[in-house]
JSON list of C-alpha atoms in Angstrom, two decimals:
[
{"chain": "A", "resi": 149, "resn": "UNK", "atom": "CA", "xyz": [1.33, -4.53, -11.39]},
{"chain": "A", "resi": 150, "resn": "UNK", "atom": "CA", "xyz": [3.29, -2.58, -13.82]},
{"chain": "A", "resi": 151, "resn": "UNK", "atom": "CA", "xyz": [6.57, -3.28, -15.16]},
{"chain": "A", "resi": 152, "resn": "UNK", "atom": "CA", "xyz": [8.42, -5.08, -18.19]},
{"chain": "A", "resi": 153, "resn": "UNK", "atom": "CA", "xyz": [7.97, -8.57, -19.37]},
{"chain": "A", "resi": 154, "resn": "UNK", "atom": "CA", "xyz": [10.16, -10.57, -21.82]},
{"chain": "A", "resi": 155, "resn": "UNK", "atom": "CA", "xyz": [9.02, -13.91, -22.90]},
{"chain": "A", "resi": 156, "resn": "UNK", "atom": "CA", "xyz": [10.64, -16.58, -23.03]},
{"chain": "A", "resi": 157, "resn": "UNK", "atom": "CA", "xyz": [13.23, -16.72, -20.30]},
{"chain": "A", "resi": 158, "resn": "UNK", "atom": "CA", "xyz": [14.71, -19.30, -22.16]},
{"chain": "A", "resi": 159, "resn": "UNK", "atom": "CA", "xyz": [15.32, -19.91, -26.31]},
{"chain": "A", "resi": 160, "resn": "UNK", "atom": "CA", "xyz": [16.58, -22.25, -28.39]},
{"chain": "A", "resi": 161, "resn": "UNK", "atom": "CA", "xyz": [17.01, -22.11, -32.01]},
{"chain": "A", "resi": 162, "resn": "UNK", "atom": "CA", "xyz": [19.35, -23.73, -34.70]},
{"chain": "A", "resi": 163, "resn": "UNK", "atom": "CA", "xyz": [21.64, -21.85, -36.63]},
{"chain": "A", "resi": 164, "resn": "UNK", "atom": "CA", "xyz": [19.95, -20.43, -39.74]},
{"chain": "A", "resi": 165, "resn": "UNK", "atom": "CA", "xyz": [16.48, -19.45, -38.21]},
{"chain": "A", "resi": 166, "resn": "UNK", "atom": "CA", "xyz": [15.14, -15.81, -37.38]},
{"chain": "A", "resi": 167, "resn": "UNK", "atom": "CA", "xyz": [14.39, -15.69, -33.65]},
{"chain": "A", "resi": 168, "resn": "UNK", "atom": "CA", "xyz": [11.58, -12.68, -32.34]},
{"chain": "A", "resi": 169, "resn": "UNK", "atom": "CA", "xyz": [11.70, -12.25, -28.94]},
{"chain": "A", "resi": 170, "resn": "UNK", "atom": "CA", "xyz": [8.86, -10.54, -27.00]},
{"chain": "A", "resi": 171, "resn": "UNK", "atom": "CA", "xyz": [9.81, -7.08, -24.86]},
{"chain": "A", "resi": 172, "resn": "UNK", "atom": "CA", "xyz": [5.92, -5.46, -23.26]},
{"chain": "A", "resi": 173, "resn": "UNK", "atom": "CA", "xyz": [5.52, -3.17, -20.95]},
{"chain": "A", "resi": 174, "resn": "UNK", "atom": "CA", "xyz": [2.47, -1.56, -19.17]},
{"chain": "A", "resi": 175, "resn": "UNK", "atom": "CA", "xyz": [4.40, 1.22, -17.76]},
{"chain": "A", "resi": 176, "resn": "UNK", "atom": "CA", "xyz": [3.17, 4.20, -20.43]},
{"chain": "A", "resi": 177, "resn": "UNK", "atom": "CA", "xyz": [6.47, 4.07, -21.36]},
{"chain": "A", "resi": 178, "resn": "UNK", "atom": "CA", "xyz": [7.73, 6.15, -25.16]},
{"chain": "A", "resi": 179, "resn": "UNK", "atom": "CA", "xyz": [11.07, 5.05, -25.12]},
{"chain": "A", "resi": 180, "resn": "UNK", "atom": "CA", "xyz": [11.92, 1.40, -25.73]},
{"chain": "A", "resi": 181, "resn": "UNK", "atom": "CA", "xyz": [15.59, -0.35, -25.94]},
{"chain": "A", "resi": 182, "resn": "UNK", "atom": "CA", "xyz": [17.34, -3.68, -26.52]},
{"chain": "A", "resi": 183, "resn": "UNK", "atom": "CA", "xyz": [20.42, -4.48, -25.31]},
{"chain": "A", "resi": 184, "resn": "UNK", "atom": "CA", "xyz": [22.57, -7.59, -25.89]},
{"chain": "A", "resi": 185, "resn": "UNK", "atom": "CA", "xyz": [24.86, -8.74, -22.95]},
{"chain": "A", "resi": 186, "resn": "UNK", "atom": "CA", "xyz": [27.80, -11.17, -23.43]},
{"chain": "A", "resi": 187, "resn": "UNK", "atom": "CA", "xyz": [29.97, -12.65, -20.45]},
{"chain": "A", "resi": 188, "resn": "UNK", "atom": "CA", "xyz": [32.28, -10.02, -18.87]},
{"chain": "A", "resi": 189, "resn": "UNK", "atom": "CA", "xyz": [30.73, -7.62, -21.30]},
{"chain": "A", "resi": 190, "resn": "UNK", "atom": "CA", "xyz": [28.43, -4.78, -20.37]},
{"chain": "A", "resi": 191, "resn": "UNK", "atom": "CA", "xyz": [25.13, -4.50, -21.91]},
{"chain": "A", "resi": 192, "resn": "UNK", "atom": "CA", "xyz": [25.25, -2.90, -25.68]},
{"chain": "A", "resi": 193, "resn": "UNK", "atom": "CA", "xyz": [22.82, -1.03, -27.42]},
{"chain": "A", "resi": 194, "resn": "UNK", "atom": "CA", "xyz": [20.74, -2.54, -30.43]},
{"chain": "A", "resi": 195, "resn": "UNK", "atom": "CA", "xyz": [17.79, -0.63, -30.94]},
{"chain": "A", "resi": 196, "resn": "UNK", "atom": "CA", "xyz": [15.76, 1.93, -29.50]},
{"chain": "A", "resi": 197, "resn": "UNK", "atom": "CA", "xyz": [12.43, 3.30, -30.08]},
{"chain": "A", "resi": 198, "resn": "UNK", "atom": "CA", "xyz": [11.23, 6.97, -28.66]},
{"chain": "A", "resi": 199, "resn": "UNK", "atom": "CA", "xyz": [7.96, 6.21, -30.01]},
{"chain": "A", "resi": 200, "resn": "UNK", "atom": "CA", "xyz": [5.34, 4.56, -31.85]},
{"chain": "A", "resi": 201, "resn": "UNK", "atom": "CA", "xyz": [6.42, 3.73, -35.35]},
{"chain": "A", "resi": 202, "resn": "UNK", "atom": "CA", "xyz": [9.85, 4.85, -35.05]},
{"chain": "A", "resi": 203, "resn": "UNK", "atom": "CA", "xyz": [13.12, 3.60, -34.24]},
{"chain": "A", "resi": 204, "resn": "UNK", "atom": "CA", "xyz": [17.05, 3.90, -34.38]},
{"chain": "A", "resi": 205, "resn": "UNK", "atom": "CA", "xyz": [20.13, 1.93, -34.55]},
{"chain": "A", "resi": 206, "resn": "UNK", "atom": "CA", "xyz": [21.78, 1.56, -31.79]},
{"chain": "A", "resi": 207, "resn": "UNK", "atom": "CA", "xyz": [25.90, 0.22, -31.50]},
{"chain": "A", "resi": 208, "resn": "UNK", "atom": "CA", "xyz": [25.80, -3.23, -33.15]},
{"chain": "A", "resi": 209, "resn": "UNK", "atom": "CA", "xyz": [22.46, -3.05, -35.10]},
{"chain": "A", "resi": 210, "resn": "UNK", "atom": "CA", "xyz": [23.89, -5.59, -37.54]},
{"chain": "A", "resi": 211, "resn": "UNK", "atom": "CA", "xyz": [21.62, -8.80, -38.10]},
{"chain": "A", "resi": 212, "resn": "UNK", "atom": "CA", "xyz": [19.03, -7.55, -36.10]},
{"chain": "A", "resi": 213, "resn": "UNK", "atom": "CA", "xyz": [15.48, -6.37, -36.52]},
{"chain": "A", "resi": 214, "resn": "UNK", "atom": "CA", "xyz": [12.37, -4.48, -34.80]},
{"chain": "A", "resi": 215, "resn": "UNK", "atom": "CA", "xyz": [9.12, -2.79, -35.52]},
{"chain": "A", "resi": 216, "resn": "UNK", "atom": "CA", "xyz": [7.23, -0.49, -32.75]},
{"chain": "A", "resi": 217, "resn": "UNK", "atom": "CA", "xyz": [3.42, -0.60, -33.77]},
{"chain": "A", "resi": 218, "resn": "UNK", "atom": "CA", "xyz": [2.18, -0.44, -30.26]},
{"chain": "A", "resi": 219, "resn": "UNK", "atom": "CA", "xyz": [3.16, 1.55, -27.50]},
{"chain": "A", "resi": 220, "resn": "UNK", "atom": "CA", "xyz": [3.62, -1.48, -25.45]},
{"chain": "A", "resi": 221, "resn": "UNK", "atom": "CA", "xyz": [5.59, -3.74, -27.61]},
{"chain": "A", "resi": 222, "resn": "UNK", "atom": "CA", "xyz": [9.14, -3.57, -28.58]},
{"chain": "A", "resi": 223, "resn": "UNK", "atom": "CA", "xyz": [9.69, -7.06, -30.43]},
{"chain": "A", "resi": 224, "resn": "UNK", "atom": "CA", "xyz": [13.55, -7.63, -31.51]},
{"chain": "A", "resi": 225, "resn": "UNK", "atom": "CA", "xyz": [14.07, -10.06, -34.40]},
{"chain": "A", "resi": 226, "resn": "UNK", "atom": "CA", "xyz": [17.23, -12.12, -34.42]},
{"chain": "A", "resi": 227, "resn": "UNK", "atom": "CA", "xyz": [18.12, -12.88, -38.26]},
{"chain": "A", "resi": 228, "resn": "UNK", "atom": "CA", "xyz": [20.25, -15.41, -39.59]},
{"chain": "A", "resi": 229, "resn": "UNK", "atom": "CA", "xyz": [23.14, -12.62, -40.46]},
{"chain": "A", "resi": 230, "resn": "UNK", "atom": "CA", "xyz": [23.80, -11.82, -37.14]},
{"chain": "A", "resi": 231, "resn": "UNK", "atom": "CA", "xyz": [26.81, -13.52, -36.33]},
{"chain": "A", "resi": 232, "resn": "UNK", "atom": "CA", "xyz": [27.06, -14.46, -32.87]},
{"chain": "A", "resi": 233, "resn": "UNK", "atom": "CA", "xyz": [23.03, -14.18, -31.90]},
{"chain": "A", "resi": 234, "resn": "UNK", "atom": "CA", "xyz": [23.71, -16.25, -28.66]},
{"chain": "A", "resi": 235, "resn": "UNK", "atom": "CA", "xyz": [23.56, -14.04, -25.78]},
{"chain": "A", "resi": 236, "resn": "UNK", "atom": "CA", "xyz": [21.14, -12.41, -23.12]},
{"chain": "A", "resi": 237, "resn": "UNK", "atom": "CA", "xyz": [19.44, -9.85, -24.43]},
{"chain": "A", "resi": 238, "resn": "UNK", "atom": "CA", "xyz": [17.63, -7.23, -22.33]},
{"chain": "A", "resi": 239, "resn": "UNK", "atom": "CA", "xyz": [14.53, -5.17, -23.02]},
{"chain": "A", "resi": 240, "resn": "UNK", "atom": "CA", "xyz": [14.35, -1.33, -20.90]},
{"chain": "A", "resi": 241, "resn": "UNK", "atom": "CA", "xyz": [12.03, 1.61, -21.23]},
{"chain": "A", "resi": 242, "resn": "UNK", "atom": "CA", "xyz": [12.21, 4.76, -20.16]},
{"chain": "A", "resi": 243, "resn": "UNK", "atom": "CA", "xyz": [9.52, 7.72, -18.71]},
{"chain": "A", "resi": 244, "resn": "UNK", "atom": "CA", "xyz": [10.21, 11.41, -19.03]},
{"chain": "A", "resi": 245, "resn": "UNK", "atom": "CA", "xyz": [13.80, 11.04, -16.76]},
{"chain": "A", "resi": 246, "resn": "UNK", "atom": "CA", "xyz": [17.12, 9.63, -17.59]},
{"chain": "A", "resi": 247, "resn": "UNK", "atom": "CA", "xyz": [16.75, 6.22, -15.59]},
{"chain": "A", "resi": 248, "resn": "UNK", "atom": "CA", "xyz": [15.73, 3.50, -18.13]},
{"chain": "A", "resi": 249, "resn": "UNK", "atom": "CA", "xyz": [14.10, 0.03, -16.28]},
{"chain": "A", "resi": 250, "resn": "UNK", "atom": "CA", "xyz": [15.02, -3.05, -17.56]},
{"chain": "A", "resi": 251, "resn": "UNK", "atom": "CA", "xyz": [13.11, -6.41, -18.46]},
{"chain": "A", "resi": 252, "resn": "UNK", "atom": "CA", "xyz": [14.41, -9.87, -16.78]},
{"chain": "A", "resi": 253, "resn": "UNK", "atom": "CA", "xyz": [15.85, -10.64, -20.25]},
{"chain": "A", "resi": 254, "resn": "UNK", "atom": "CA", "xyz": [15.83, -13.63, -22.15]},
{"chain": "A", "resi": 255, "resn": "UNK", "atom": "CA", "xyz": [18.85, -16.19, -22.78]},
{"chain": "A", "resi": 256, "resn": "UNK", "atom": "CA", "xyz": [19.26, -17.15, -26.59]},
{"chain": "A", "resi": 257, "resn": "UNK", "atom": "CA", "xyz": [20.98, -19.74, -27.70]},
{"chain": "A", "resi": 258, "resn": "UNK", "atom": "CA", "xyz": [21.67, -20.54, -30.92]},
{"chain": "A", "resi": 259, "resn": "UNK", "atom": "CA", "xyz": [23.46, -24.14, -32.28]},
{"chain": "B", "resi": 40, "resn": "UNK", "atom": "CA", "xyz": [37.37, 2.05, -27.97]},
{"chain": "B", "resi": 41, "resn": "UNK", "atom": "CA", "xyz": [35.58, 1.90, -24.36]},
{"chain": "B", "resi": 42, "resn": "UNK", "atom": "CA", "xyz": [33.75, 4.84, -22.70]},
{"chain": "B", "resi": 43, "resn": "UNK", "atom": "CA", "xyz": [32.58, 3.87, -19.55]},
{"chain": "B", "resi": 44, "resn": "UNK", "atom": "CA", "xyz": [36.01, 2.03, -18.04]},
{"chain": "B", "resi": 45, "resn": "UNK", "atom": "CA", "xyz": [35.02, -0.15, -14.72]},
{"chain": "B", "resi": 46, "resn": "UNK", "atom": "CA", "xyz": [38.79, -1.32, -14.21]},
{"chain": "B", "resi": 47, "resn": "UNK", "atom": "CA", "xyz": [38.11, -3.68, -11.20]},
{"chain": "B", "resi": 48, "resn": "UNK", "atom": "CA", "xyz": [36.31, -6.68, -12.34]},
{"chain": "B", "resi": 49, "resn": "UNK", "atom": "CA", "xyz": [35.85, -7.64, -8.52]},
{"chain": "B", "resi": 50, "resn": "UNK", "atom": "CA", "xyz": [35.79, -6.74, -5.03]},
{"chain": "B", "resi": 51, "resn": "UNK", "atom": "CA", "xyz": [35.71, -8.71, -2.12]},
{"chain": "B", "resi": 52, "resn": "UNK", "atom": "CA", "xyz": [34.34, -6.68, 1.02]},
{"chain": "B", "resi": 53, "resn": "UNK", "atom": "CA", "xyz": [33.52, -8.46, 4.75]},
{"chain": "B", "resi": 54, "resn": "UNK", "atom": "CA", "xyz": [29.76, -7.34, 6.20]},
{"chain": "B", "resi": 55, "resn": "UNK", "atom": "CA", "xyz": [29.12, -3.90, 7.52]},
{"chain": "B", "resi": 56, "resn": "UNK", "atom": "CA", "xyz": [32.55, -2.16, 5.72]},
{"chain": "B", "resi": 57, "resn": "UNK", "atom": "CA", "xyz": [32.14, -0.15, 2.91]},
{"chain": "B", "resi": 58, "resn": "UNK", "atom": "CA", "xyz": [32.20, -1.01, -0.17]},
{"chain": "B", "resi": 59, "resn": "UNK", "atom": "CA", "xyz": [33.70, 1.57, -3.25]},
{"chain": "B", "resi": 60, "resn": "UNK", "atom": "CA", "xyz": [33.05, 1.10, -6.87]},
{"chain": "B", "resi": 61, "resn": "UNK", "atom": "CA", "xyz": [34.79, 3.17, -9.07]},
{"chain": "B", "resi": 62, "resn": "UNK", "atom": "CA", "xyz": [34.26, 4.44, -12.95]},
{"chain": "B", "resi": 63, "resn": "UNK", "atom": "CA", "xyz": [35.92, 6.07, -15.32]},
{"chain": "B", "resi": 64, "resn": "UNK", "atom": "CA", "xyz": [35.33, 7.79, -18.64]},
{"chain": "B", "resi": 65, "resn": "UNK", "atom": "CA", "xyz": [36.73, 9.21, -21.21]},
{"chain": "B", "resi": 66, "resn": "UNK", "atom": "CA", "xyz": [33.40, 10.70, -23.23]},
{"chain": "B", "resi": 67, "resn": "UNK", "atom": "CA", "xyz": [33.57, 14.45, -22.35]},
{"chain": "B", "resi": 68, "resn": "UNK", "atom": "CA", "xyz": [29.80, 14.89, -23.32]},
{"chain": "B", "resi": 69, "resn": "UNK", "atom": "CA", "xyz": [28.60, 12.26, -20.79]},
{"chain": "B", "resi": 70, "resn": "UNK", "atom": "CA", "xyz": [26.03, 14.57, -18.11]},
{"chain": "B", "resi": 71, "resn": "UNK", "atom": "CA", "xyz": [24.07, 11.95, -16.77]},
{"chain": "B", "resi": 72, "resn": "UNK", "atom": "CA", "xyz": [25.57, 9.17, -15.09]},
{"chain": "B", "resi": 73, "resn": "UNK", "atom": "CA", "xyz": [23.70, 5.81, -13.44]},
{"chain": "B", "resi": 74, "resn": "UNK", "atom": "CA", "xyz": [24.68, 2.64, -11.07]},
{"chain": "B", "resi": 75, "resn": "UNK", "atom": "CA", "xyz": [22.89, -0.63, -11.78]},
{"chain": "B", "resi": 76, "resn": "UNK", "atom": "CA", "xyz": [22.59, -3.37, -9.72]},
{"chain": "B", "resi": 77, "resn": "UNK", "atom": "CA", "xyz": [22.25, -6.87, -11.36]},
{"chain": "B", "resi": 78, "resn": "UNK", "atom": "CA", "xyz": [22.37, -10.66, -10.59]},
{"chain": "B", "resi": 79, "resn": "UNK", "atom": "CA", "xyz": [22.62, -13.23, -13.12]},
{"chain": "B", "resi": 80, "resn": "UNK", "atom": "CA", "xyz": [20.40, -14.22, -15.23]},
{"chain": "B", "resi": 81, "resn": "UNK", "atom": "CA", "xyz": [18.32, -11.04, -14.32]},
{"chain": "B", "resi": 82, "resn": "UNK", "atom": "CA", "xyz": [17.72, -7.68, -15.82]},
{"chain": "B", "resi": 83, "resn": "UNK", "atom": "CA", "xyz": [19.78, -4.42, -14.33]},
{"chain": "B", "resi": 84, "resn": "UNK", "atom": "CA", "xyz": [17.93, -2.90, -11.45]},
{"chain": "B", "resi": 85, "resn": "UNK", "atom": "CA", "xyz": [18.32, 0.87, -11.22]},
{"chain": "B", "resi": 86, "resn": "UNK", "atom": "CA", "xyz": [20.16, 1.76, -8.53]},
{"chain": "B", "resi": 87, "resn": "UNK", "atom": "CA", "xyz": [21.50, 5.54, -8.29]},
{"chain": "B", "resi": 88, "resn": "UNK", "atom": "CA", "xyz": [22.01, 8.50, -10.67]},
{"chain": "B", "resi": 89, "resn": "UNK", "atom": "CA", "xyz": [24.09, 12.05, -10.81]},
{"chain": "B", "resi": 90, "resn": "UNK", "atom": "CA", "xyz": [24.19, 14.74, -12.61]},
{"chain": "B", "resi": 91, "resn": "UNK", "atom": "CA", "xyz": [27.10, 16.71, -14.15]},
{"chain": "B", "resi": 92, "resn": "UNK", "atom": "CA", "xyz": [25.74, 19.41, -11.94]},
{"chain": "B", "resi": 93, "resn": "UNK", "atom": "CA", "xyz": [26.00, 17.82, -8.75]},
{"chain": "B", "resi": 94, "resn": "UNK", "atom": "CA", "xyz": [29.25, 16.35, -7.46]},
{"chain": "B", "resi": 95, "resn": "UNK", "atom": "CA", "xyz": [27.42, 14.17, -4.75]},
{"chain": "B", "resi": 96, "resn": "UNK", "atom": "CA", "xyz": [24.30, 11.98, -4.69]},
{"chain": "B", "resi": 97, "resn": "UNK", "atom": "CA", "xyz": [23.45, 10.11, -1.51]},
{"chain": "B", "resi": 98, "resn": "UNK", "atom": "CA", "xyz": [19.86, 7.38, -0.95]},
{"chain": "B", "resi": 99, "resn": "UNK", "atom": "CA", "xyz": [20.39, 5.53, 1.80]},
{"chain": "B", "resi": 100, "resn": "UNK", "atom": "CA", "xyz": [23.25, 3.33, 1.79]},
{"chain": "B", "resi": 101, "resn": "UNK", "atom": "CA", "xyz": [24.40, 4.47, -1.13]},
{"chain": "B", "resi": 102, "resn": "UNK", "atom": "CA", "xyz": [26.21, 7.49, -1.83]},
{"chain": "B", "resi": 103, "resn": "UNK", "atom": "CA", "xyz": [27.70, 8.56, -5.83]},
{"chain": "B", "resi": 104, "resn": "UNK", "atom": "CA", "xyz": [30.63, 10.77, -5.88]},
{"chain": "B", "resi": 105, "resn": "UNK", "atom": "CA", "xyz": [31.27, 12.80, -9.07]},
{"chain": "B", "resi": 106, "resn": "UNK", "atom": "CA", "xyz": [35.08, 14.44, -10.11]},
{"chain": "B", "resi": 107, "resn": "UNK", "atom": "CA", "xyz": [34.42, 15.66, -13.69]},
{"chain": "B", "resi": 108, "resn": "UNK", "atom": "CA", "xyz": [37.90, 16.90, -13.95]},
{"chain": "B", "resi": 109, "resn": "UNK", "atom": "CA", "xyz": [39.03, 13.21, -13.48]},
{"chain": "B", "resi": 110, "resn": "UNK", "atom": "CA", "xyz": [36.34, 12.29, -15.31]},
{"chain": "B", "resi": 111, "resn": "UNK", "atom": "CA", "xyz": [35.77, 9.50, -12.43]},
{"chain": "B", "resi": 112, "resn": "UNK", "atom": "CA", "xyz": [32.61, 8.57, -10.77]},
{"chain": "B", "resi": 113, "resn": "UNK", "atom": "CA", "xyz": [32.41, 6.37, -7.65]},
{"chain": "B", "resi": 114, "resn": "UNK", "atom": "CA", "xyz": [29.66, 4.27, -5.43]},
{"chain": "B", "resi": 115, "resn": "UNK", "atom": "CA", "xyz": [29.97, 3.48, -1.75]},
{"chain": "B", "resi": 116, "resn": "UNK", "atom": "CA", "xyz": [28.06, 1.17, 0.34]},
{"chain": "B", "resi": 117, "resn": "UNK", "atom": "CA", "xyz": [27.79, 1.48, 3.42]},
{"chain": "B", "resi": 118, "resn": "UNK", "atom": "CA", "xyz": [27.60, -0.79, 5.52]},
{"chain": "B", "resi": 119, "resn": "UNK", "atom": "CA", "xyz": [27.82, -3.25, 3.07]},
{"chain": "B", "resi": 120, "resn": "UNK", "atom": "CA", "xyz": [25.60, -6.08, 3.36]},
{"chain": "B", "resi": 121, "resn": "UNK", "atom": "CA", "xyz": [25.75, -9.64, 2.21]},
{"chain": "B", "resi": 122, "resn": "UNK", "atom": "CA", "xyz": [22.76, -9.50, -0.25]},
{"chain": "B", "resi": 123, "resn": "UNK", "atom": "CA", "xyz": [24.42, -6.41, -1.88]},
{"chain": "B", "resi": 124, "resn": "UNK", "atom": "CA", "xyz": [26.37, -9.45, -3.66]},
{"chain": "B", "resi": 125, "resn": "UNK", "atom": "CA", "xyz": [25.77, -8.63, -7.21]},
{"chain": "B", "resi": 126, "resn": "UNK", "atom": "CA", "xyz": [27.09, -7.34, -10.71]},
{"chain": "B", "resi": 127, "resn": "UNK", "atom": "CA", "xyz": [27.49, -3.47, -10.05]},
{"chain": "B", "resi": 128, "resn": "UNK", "atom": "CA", "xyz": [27.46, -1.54, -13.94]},
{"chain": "B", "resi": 129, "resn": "UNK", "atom": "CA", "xyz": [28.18, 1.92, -14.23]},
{"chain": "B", "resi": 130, "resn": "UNK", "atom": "CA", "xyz": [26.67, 3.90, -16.93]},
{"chain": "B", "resi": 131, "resn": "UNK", "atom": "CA", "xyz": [26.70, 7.61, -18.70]},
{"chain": "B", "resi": 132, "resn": "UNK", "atom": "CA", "xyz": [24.30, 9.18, -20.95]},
{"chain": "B", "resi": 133, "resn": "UNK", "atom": "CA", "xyz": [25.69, 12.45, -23.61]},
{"chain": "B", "resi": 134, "resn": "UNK", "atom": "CA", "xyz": [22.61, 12.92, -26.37]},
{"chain": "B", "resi": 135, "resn": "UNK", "atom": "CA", "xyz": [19.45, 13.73, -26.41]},
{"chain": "B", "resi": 136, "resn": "UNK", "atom": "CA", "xyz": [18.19, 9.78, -27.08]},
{"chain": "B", "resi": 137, "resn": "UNK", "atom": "CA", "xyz": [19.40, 9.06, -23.67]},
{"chain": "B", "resi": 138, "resn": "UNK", "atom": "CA", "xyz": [21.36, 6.06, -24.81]},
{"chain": "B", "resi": 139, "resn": "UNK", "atom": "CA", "xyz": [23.20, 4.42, -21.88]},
{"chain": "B", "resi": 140, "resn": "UNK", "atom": "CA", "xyz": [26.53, 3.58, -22.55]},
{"chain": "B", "resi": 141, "resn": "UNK", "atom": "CA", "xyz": [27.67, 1.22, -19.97]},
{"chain": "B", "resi": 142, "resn": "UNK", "atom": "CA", "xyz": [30.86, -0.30, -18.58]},
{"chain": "B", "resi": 143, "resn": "UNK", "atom": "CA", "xyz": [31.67, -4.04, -17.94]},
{"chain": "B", "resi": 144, "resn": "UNK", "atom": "CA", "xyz": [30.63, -3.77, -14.73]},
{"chain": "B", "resi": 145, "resn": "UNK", "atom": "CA", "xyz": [32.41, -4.82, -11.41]},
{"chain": "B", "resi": 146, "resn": "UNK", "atom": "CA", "xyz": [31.45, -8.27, -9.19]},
{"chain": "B", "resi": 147, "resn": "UNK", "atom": "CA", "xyz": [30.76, -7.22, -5.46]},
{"chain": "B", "resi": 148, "resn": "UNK", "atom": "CA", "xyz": [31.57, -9.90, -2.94]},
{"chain": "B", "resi": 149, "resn": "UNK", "atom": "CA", "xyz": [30.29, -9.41, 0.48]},
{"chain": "B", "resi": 150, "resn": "UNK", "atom": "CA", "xyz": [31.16, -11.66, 2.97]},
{"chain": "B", "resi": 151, "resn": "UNK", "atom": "CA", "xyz": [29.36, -12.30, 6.28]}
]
């Protein structure tokens, strides 16, 4: 069954911490993103990856944090300077087209 | 500054009418546009796509209308159906890293 998996669905974390959160996929996929969504927001751009070992800023790259070692694995870290962490962020990839396929996200919340 | 402008944040549509979602942007280098589909608490499913090329995109119930002059994009359902309920988010693409840039999306309401 392939597809996109972000772990956990729920996370909780006090103010001060770094937070990674897990994006895999088994698609085959090069291109990776992260996306944060905030209420009555669309989804903004983080990072992306187009492949292994390298990666770009996306829109509001501030405070945040990733490495892309595998393939498979697109982990986004959280840092303590990111000044409003909680949100739901989403994990997509992307094949050879335009269409990117998005990851049931996980809900951060920071206190 | 916003790109991708979804001005309705809702619509409210009864069973079996259609339903029209509408998108604007201002990005002249957009070429590559895409509907999602997402509930809460869920990822954006993909739902549709048109290219710059094309000025009509139809699968199914759904049908994407392109004016590039008006730089306005559209989505009709039809019929509309009750578990078409959902956040609808327009989307463009303009570079070669295929970054979306997305709207705020509009809240579909269909009633039985």
């Amino acid at each position: 069954d392939g597809g996109i998996t972000q772990s956990p669905k729920y996370l909780f974390r006090k103010e001060g911490q770094n937070v990674t959160l897990s994006c895999e996929q088994n698609l085959n996929h090069d291109a990776m993103y992260w996306y944060r969504q905030d209420p009555g927001q669309g989804l903004r751009l983080i990072y992306y990856s187009q492949i292994v070992n390298d990666f770009q800023k996306g829109d509001i790259a501030e405070g945040y944090s990733v490495s892309r070692e595998k393939k498979e694995s697109f982990p986004l870290t959280v840092t303590s300077a990111q000044k409003n962490p909680t949100a739901f962020y989403l994990c997509a990839s992307r094949d050879t087209g335009y269409e990117q396929y998005f990851g049931p996200g996980t809900r951060l919340t920071v206190t | 500054d916003q790109q991708v402008k979804q001005n309705s944040p809702s619509l409210s549509v009864q069973e079996g009418r259609i339903s029209i979602l509408n998108c604007d942007y201002t990005n002249s280098m957009f070429d590559y546009f895409l509907w999602y589909k997402k509930y809460p608490a869920e990822g954006p499913t993909f739902l549709i796509s048109i290219s710059s090329i094309k000025d009509k995109n139809e699968d199914g119930r759904f049908t994407v209308f392109l004016n590039k002059s008006a730089k306005h994009l559209s989505l009709h359902i039809v019929p509309s159906q009750p578990g078409d309920s959902a956040v609808y988010f327009c989307a463009a693409i303009g570079d070669s890293n295929y970054k979306l840039t997305f709207g705020k999306g509009t809240l579909l309401t269909v009633n039985p």
